[in-house]
Coordinates of C-alpha atoms in Angstrom, one line a residue:
X2 CA 0.0 0.0 0.0
X3 CA 1.1 3.6 -0.7
X4 CA 1.7 6.4 1.7
X5 CA -1.3 8.2 3.3
X6 CA -1.9 11.8 2.5
X7 CA -3.9 14.3 4.6
X8 CA -7.2 15.3 3.2
X9 CA -9.3 18.4 4.0
X10 CA -13.0 19.3 4.4
X11 CA -15.1 22.5 4.6
X12 CA -17.6 23.2 7.3
X13 CA -21.1 23.5 5.7
X14 CA -22.4 25.5 8.6
X15 CA -19.9 28.4 9.1
X16 CA -18.0 28.1 5.9
X17 CA -14.6 27.5 7.5
X18 CA -12.4 26.0 4.8
X19 CA -9.3 23.7 4.7
X20 CA -10.0 21.8 7.9
X21 CA -7.5 18.9 8.3
X22 CA -9.1 15.5 7.7
X23 CA -8.1 14.1 11.1
X24 CA -10.1 16.9 12.9
X25 CA -13.6 15.7 13.8
X26 CA -15.2 19.0 14.7
X27 CA -15.0 22.4 13.0
X28 CA -12.5 24.6 14.9
X29 CA -14.6 27.7 14.2
X30 CA -18.1 26.7 15.2
X31 CA -17.7 23.3 16.8
X32 CA -20.0 21.5 14.3
X33 CA -19.3 17.8 14.1
X34 CA -18.0 16.5 10.8
X35 CA -21.1 15.5 8.9
X36 CA -22.2 15.7 5.3
X37 CA -18.8 16.8 3.8
X38 CA -16.7 15.8 0.8
X39 CA -13.0 15.3 1.4
X40 CA -10.5 16.9 -1.0
X41 CA -6.8 17.4 -1.6
X42 CA -5.4 20.9 -1.6
X43 CA -3.2 20.1 -4.6
X44 CA -5.1 18.2 -7.3
X45 CA -8.3 16.4 -7.4
X46 CA -8.9 12.7 -6.6
X47 CA -7.4 10.4 -9.2
X48 CA -5.3 13.2 -10.6
X49 CA -1.7 12.3 -11.6
X50 CA 1.5 13.7 -10.1
X51 CA 4.8 13.1 -11.9
X52 CA 7.9 12.1 -9.9
X53 CA 9.8 15.3 -9.1
X54 CA 6.8 17.6 -9.4
X55 CA 6.3 19.9 -6.4
X56 CA 3.0 19.4 -4.6
X57 CA 1.3 20.9 -1.5
X58 CA 1.0 17.4 0.0
X59 CA 1.1 16.6 3.7
X60 CA 2.0 13.0 4.4
X61 CA 0.7 11.5 7.6
X62 CA 3.0 10.1 10.2
X63 CA 2.8 6.5 11.2
X64 CA 0.9 7.5 14.4
X65 CA -1.6 9.5 12.4
X66 CA -2.1 6.7 10.0
X67 CA -2.8 4.3 12.8
X68 CA -5.2 6.8 14.3
X69 CA -7.1 7.5 11.1
X70 CA -6.8 4.0 9.5
X71 CA -7.7 3.3 5.9
X72 CA -11.3 2.4 6.1
X73 CA -14.1 4.9 5.4
X74 CA -15.9 6.8 8.2
X75 CA -19.3 5.6 9.2
X76 CA -22.4 7.8 9.5
X77 CA -24.4 8.0 12.7
X78 CA -28.0 7.3 11.8
X79 CA -29.3 9.6 14.6
X80 CA -27.2 12.8 14.4
X81 CA -25.7 12.3 10.9
X82 CA -22.1 12.8 12.2
X83 CA -19.1 11.1 10.6
X84 CA -17.1 8.8 12.9
X85 CA -13.8 7.1 12.6
X86 CA -13.8 3.5 11.6
X87 CA -12.5 2.3 14.9
X88 CA -15.1 4.2 16.9
X89 CA -17.7 1.8 18.4
X90 CA -20.0 4.7 19.4
X91 CA -20.8 8.1 17.8
X92 CA -18.5 10.7 19.3
X93 CA -21.3 13.3 18.9
X94 CA -24.4 11.6 20.3
X95 CA -23.1 8.3 21.7
X96 CA -25.3 6.1 19.4
X97 CA -23.9 2.6 18.7
X98 CA -22.2 1.9 15.4
X99 CA -24.4 -1.1 15.0
X100 CA -27.3 1.2 14.2
X101 CA -25.3 2.8 11.3
X102 CA -26.7 2.2 7.9
X103 CA -24.1 3.8 5.6
X104 CA -20.6 5.0 5.4
X105 CA -18.9 8.1 3.8
X106 CA -19.1 6.7 0.3
X107 CA -22.7 5.6 0.6
X108 CA -23.8 9.0 1.7
X109 CA -21.7 10.8 -0.9
X110 CA -23.3 8.8 -3.7
X111 CA -26.8 9.5 -2.4
X112 CA -26.0 13.2 -2.1
X113 CA -24.6 13.4 -5.6
X114 CA -27.7 11.6 -7.0
X115 CA -30.0 13.9 -5.1
X116 CA -28.1 17.0 -6.4
X117 CA -28.4 15.7 -10.0
X118 CA -32.1 15.1 -9.7
X119 CA -32.6 18.6 -8.1
X120 CA -30.6 20.2 -10.9
X121 CA -32.6 18.4 -13.6
X122 CA -35.9 19.4 -12.0
X123 CA -35.0 23.1 -11.8
X124 CA -36.3 25.4 -14.6
X125 CA -33.5 26.6 -16.7
X126 CA -32.7 30.2 -17.4
X127 CA -32.1 31.4 -21.0
X128 CA -28.4 31.3 -20.4
X129 CA -28.7 27.6 -19.3
X130 CA -30.7 26.7 -22.4
X131 CA -28.3 27.4 -25.2
X132 CA -29.7 24.7 -27.4
X133 CA -33.3 25.9 -27.1
X134 CA -32.5 29.5 -27.4
X135 CA -30.2 28.7 -30.4
X136 CA -33.0 26.8 -32.0
X137 CA -35.5 29.7 -31.6
X138 CA -33.1 32.2 -33.0
X139 CA -32.3 29.9 -35.9
X140 CA -35.9 29.5 -37.0
X141 CA -36.2 32.8 -38.9
X142 CA -32.8 32.1 -40.5
X143 CA -33.9 28.6 -41.6
X144 CA -37.1 30.0 -43.1
X145 CA -35.1 32.6 -45.0
X146 CA -32.7 29.9 -46.3
X147 CA -35.7 27.7 -47.3
X148 CA -37.3 30.6 -49.1
X149 CA -34.1 31.4 -51.0
X150 CA -33.8 27.7 -52.0
X151 CA -37.4 27.6 -53.2
X152 CA -36.9 30.9 -55.1
X153 CA -33.7 29.6 -56.7
X154 CA -35.4 26.4 -57.7
X155 CA -38.4 28.3 -59.2
X156 CA -36.0 30.6 -61.0
X157 CA -33.8 27.9 -62.5
X158 CA -36.9 26.0 -63.7
X159 CA -38.3 29.1 -65.3
X160 CA -37.4 30.3 -68.8
X161 CA -36.6 33.3 -70.8
X162 CA -38.9 33.7 -73.8
X163 CA -38.2 36.0 -76.8
X164 CA -41.2 36.5 -79.1
X165 CA -41.9 38.2 -82.5
X166 CA -38.8 36.7 -84.1
X167 CA -38.8 36.7 -87.9
X168 CA -37.2 33.8 -89.8
X169 CA -34.8 35.4 -92.3
X170 CA -33.5 32.2 -93.9
X171 CA -33.1 28.5 -93.8
X172 CA -30.2 26.3 -94.8
X173 CA -29.0 22.7 -95.0
X174 CA -25.7 20.9 -95.3
X175 CA -25.0 17.2 -95.9
X176 CA -21.5 15.6 -96.0
X177 CA -20.4 12.1 -97.1
X178 CA -16.8 11.0 -96.2
X179 CA -14.9 9.4 -99.1
X180 CA -12.5 6.5 -98.3
X181 CA -9.6 5.1 -100.3
X182 CA -8.2 1.6 -100.0
X183 CA -4.5 2.0 -99.4
X184 CA -1.6 -0.4 -98.8
X185 CA 0.5 0.0 -95.7
X186 CA 3.7 -1.6 -94.6
X187 CA 3.7 -2.4 -90.8
X188 CA 5.6 -4.6 -88.3
X189 CA 4.5 -6.5 -85.3
X190 CA 4.9 -9.7 -83.3
X191 CA 2.0 -11.3 -85.2
X192 CA 0.4 -10.7 -88.6
X193 CA -3.2 -9.5 -88.4
X194 CA -6.0 -10.9 -90.6
X195 CA -5.6 -9.7 -94.1
X196 CA -1.9 -9.0 -93.8
X197 CA 0.8 -10.4 -96.1
X198 CA 4.2 -11.3 -94.7
X199 CA 7.2 -9.5 -96.2
X200 CA 10.0 -10.6 -93.9
X201 CA 10.7 -11.9 -90.4
X202 CA 13.6 -11.6 -88.0
X203 CA 14.4 -12.3 -84.3
X204 CA 14.4 -9.2 -82.1
X205 CA 14.4 -8.6 -78.4
X206 CA 10.8 -8.9 -77.2
X207 CA 11.4 -8.0 -73.5
X208 CA 13.9 -8.4 -70.6
X209 CA 13.6 -10.8 -67.6
X210 CA 15.2 -9.8 -64.4
X211 CA 17.3 -12.9 -63.4
X212 CA 19.1 -13.4 -60.0
X213 CA 22.8 -13.2 -60.6
X214 CA 24.3 -13.2 -57.1
X215 CA 24.1 -11.8 -53.6
X216 CA 26.0 -8.9 -52.1
X217 CA 26.8 -8.4 -48.4
X218 CA 25.9 -4.8 -47.4
X219 CA 26.0 -3.1 -44.0
X220 CA 22.7 -1.4 -43.0
X221 CA 22.1 0.9 -40.1
X222 CA 19.0 0.0 -38.1
X223 CA 17.3 1.3 -34.9
X224 CA 15.3 -0.3 -32.1
X225 CA 13.6 0.9 -28.9
X226 CA 15.3 -0.5 -25.8
X227 CA 14.2 -0.1 -22.1
X228 CA 16.3 2.5 -20.4
X229 CA 14.7 2.9 -17.0
X230 CA 11.4 3.2 -15.2
X231 CA 9.9 6.4 -13.9
X232 CA 7.4 6.8 -11.1
X233 CA 4.1 8.7 -11.1
X234 CA 1.4 8.9 -8.5
X235 CA -2.4 8.9 -8.3
X236 CA -4.5 9.5 -5.2
X237 CA -7.6 7.6 -4.0
X238 CA -10.1 8.9 -1.3
X239 CA -10.1 6.7 1.7
X240 CA -13.4 8.2 2.9
X241 CA -12.0 9.1 6.3
X242 CA -10.2 12.4 5.8
X243 CA -7.2 10.9 4.1
X244 CA -6.1 9.8 0.6
X245 CA -3.9 6.9 -0.4
X246 CA -1.0 7.8 -2.7
X247 CA -0.6 5.0 -5.2
X248 CA 2.8 4.7 -7.0
X249 CA 2.9 3.5 -10.6
X250 CA 5.9 2.6 -12.8
X251 CA 6.2 3.7 -16.4
X252 CA 8.8 2.3 -18.7
X253 CA 11.0 4.8 -20.5
X254 CA 12.6 3.7 -23.8
X255 CA 15.5 5.1 -25.7
X256 CA 16.5 4.6 -29.3
X257 CA 19.5 2.4 -30.0
X258 CA 21.3 2.3 -33.3
X259 CA 23.2 -0.6 -34.6
X260 CA 24.8 -1.9 -37.9
X261 CA 23.6 -5.1 -39.4
X262 CA 25.0 -7.1 -42.4
X263 CA 22.4 -8.3 -44.9
X264 CA 22.5 -10.2 -48.2
X265 CA 21.0 -8.2 -51.0
X266 CA 20.0 -10.0 -54.2
X267 CA 21.5 -8.6 -57.4
X268 CA 19.5 -9.1 -60.6
X269 CA 20.7 -8.7 -64.2
X270 CA 18.5 -8.1 -67.3
X271 CA 18.4 -11.1 -69.7
X272 CA 16.9 -10.4 -73.1
X273 CA 14.1 -12.6 -74.4
X274 CA 13.8 -12.9 -78.2
X275 CA 10.8 -13.5 -80.4
X276 CA 10.0 -13.4 -84.1
X277 CA 9.0 -9.9 -85.4
X278 CA 7.2 -9.7 -88.8
X279 CA 7.1 -7.1 -91.5
X280 CA 3.9 -7.3 -93.5
X281 CA 1.7 -5.3 -95.9
X282 CA -2.0 -4.7 -95.3
X283 CA -4.8 -2.9 -97.1
X284 CA -6.8 -0.3 -95.1
X285 CA -9.7 2.1 -95.9
X286 CA -8.7 5.7 -95.0
X287 CA -10.6 8.9 -95.3
X288 CA -9.1 11.0 -98.1
X289 CA -11.8 13.7 -98.9
X290 CA -15.5 14.7 -98.4
X291 CA -18.4 15.1 -100.8
X292 CA -20.6 18.0 -99.6
X293 CA -24.0 19.5 -100.7
X294 CA -25.8 22.5 -99.2
X295 CA -28.7 24.8 -99.9
X296 CA -31.0 27.5 -98.6
X297 CA -34.3 25.8 -99.4
X298 CA -36.1 22.7 -98.3
X299 CA -34.7 20.6 -101.2
X300 CA -32.1 18.8 -99.0
X301 CA -30.3 16.0 -100.9
X302 CA -27.1 14.0 -100.5
X303 CA -24.2 15.0 -102.7
X304 CA -23.4 13.0 -105.8
X305 CA -20.1 11.1 -105.4
X306 CA -17.7 10.3 -108.1
X307 CA -15.6 7.4 -106.9
X308 CA -12.5 5.9 -108.3
X309 CA -12.1 2.1 -108.5
X310 CA -10.3 2.1 -105.1
X311 CA -12.7 4.4 -103.3
X312 CA -16.0 4.1 -101.4
X313 CA -18.5 6.1 -99.4
X314 CA -17.5 6.1 -95.8
X315 CA -19.3 6.5 -92.5
X316 CA -20.6 8.3 -90.6
X317 CA -22.4 10.8 -92.8
X318 CA -23.3 14.2 -91.3
X319 CA -26.2 16.5 -91.9
X320 CA -27.3 19.8 -90.4
X321 CA -30.5 21.9 -90.7
X322 CA -30.6 25.5 -89.6
X323 CA -32.7 28.6 -89.6
X324 CA -31.8 32.2 -88.9
X325 CA -34.0 34.6 -87.0
X326 CA -33.9 38.4 -86.4
X327 CA -35.5 40.1 -83.3
X328 CA -37.1 43.6 -83.2
X329 CA -33.7 45.2 -82.5
X330 CA -32.2 43.7 -85.6
X331 CA -30.1 41.1 -83.8
X332 CA -29.5 37.9 -85.9
X333 CA -29.0 34.4 -84.6
X334 CA -28.8 30.9 -86.1
X335 CA -30.5 27.8 -84.6
X336 CA -30.4 24.2 -85.6
X337 CA -33.3 21.7 -85.8
X338 CA -34.0 18.1 -86.5
X339 CA -34.8 17.6 -90.2
X340 CA -38.5 16.8 -89.7
X341 CA -39.1 19.9 -87.6
X342 CA -36.9 22.1 -89.8
X343 CA -39.1 21.4 -92.8
X344 CA -42.0 23.0 -90.9
X345 CA -40.0 26.4 -90.7
X346 CA -40.1 28.8 -93.7
X347 CA -38.5 32.1 -94.4
X348 CA -40.8 35.0 -93.2
X349 CA -42.4 32.9 -90.4
X350 CA -43.0 34.6 -87.0
X351 CA -42.1 32.6 -83.9
X352 CA -41.1 32.7 -80.3
X353 CA -38.1 30.9 -78.7
X354 CA -38.0 30.0 -75.0
X355 CA -34.7 29.0 -73.2
X356 CA -34.8 27.3 -69.8
X357 CA -32.5 29.0 -67.2
X358 CA -31.3 25.9 -65.4
X359 CA -30.6 23.5 -68.2
X360 CA -30.1 25.9 -71.1
X361 CA -32.6 23.9 -73.3
X362 CA -34.2 26.0 -76.0
X363 CA -37.6 25.4 -77.7
X364 CA -39.8 27.0 -80.3
X365 CA -43.0 27.6 -78.5
X366 CA -46.5 28.6 -79.5
X367 CA -48.5 31.6 -78.3
X368 CA -49.4 29.9 -75.0
X369 CA -45.7 29.0 -74.3
X370 CA -46.2 25.3 -75.1
X371 CA -43.1 23.6 -76.5
X372 CA -43.2 22.7 -80.2
X373 CA -39.7 21.9 -81.5
X374 CA -36.5 21.5 -79.6
X375 CA -33.6 23.6 -81.1
X376 CA -29.9 24.0 -80.4
X377 CA -27.3 26.7 -80.9
X378 CA -24.8 24.4 -82.7

């Protein structure tokens, strides 16, 4: 067991503080030691003191330890006084210890539980209700944020509509890629389908890393080794006006460096050979385009004049556009699917609506209903 440290208590009647734990009555008012909580002047119970730290600690002498003992005081069931463990009768009223129903720790637990219940039952002031007050003050802010979100959602799902636009022209463009069959000379580790071998030879395909030998090398390493133990102390309430000092041992390590010899494998690259082929192969490649365009509804694919080694390729491309002018004279070109484009003619009046969020644009009727989807490219 560790050394015994003097505890202290405060008189709940006259407020006298720092009374030594082995004093059974308040020196100021004479009140017998009753409902009190023992404490240490330097640090709370279970606090830690490192070895060498200065502390305002009063150790008990052997005689004081024998007088106080290490068992908790017992409570008198009649006058509520605390009595030493070795007292057979209450020093305040003379009641027998046999009638005692609790000791210091029992009463301390009951008192703490009662204080907790009383605190929970008390109405809280605004300063003690930070969460509730915070919630109330936040409500208008939350409503504002919600309104902004709804407004933003409505705005982004709305649209800008420009009406009284005049179609000033229509246009179309169609393109067919022209491919030519050409012969290429290539090389590789195999001949693809359709290729014709020209030559072959052995070449390095890759390198394998092969173990050649081991080399002895010195390497510096480190390890943690035990250097010594250091002491630190904690304190436990004995429940009788004293505390027990409990010594603990903590290992302290230091870093030790040492040199070690290890075998390191040494690898060398070894070439691996394979047959590499040179071959010829015919491939279709784009060489030009055939294009047709117009400013009417007579869209047609261009006529293609093909040589014997040419063909029409894929993919074909086609674009259908119309140009509009607003009341300020601004001109803009839009593109449509062919079927919808054929419904638009020069001189038509129309309205175009663009959704703010997605940027989608549509030709709309007088009621704002979507007719044809259009794009700017």
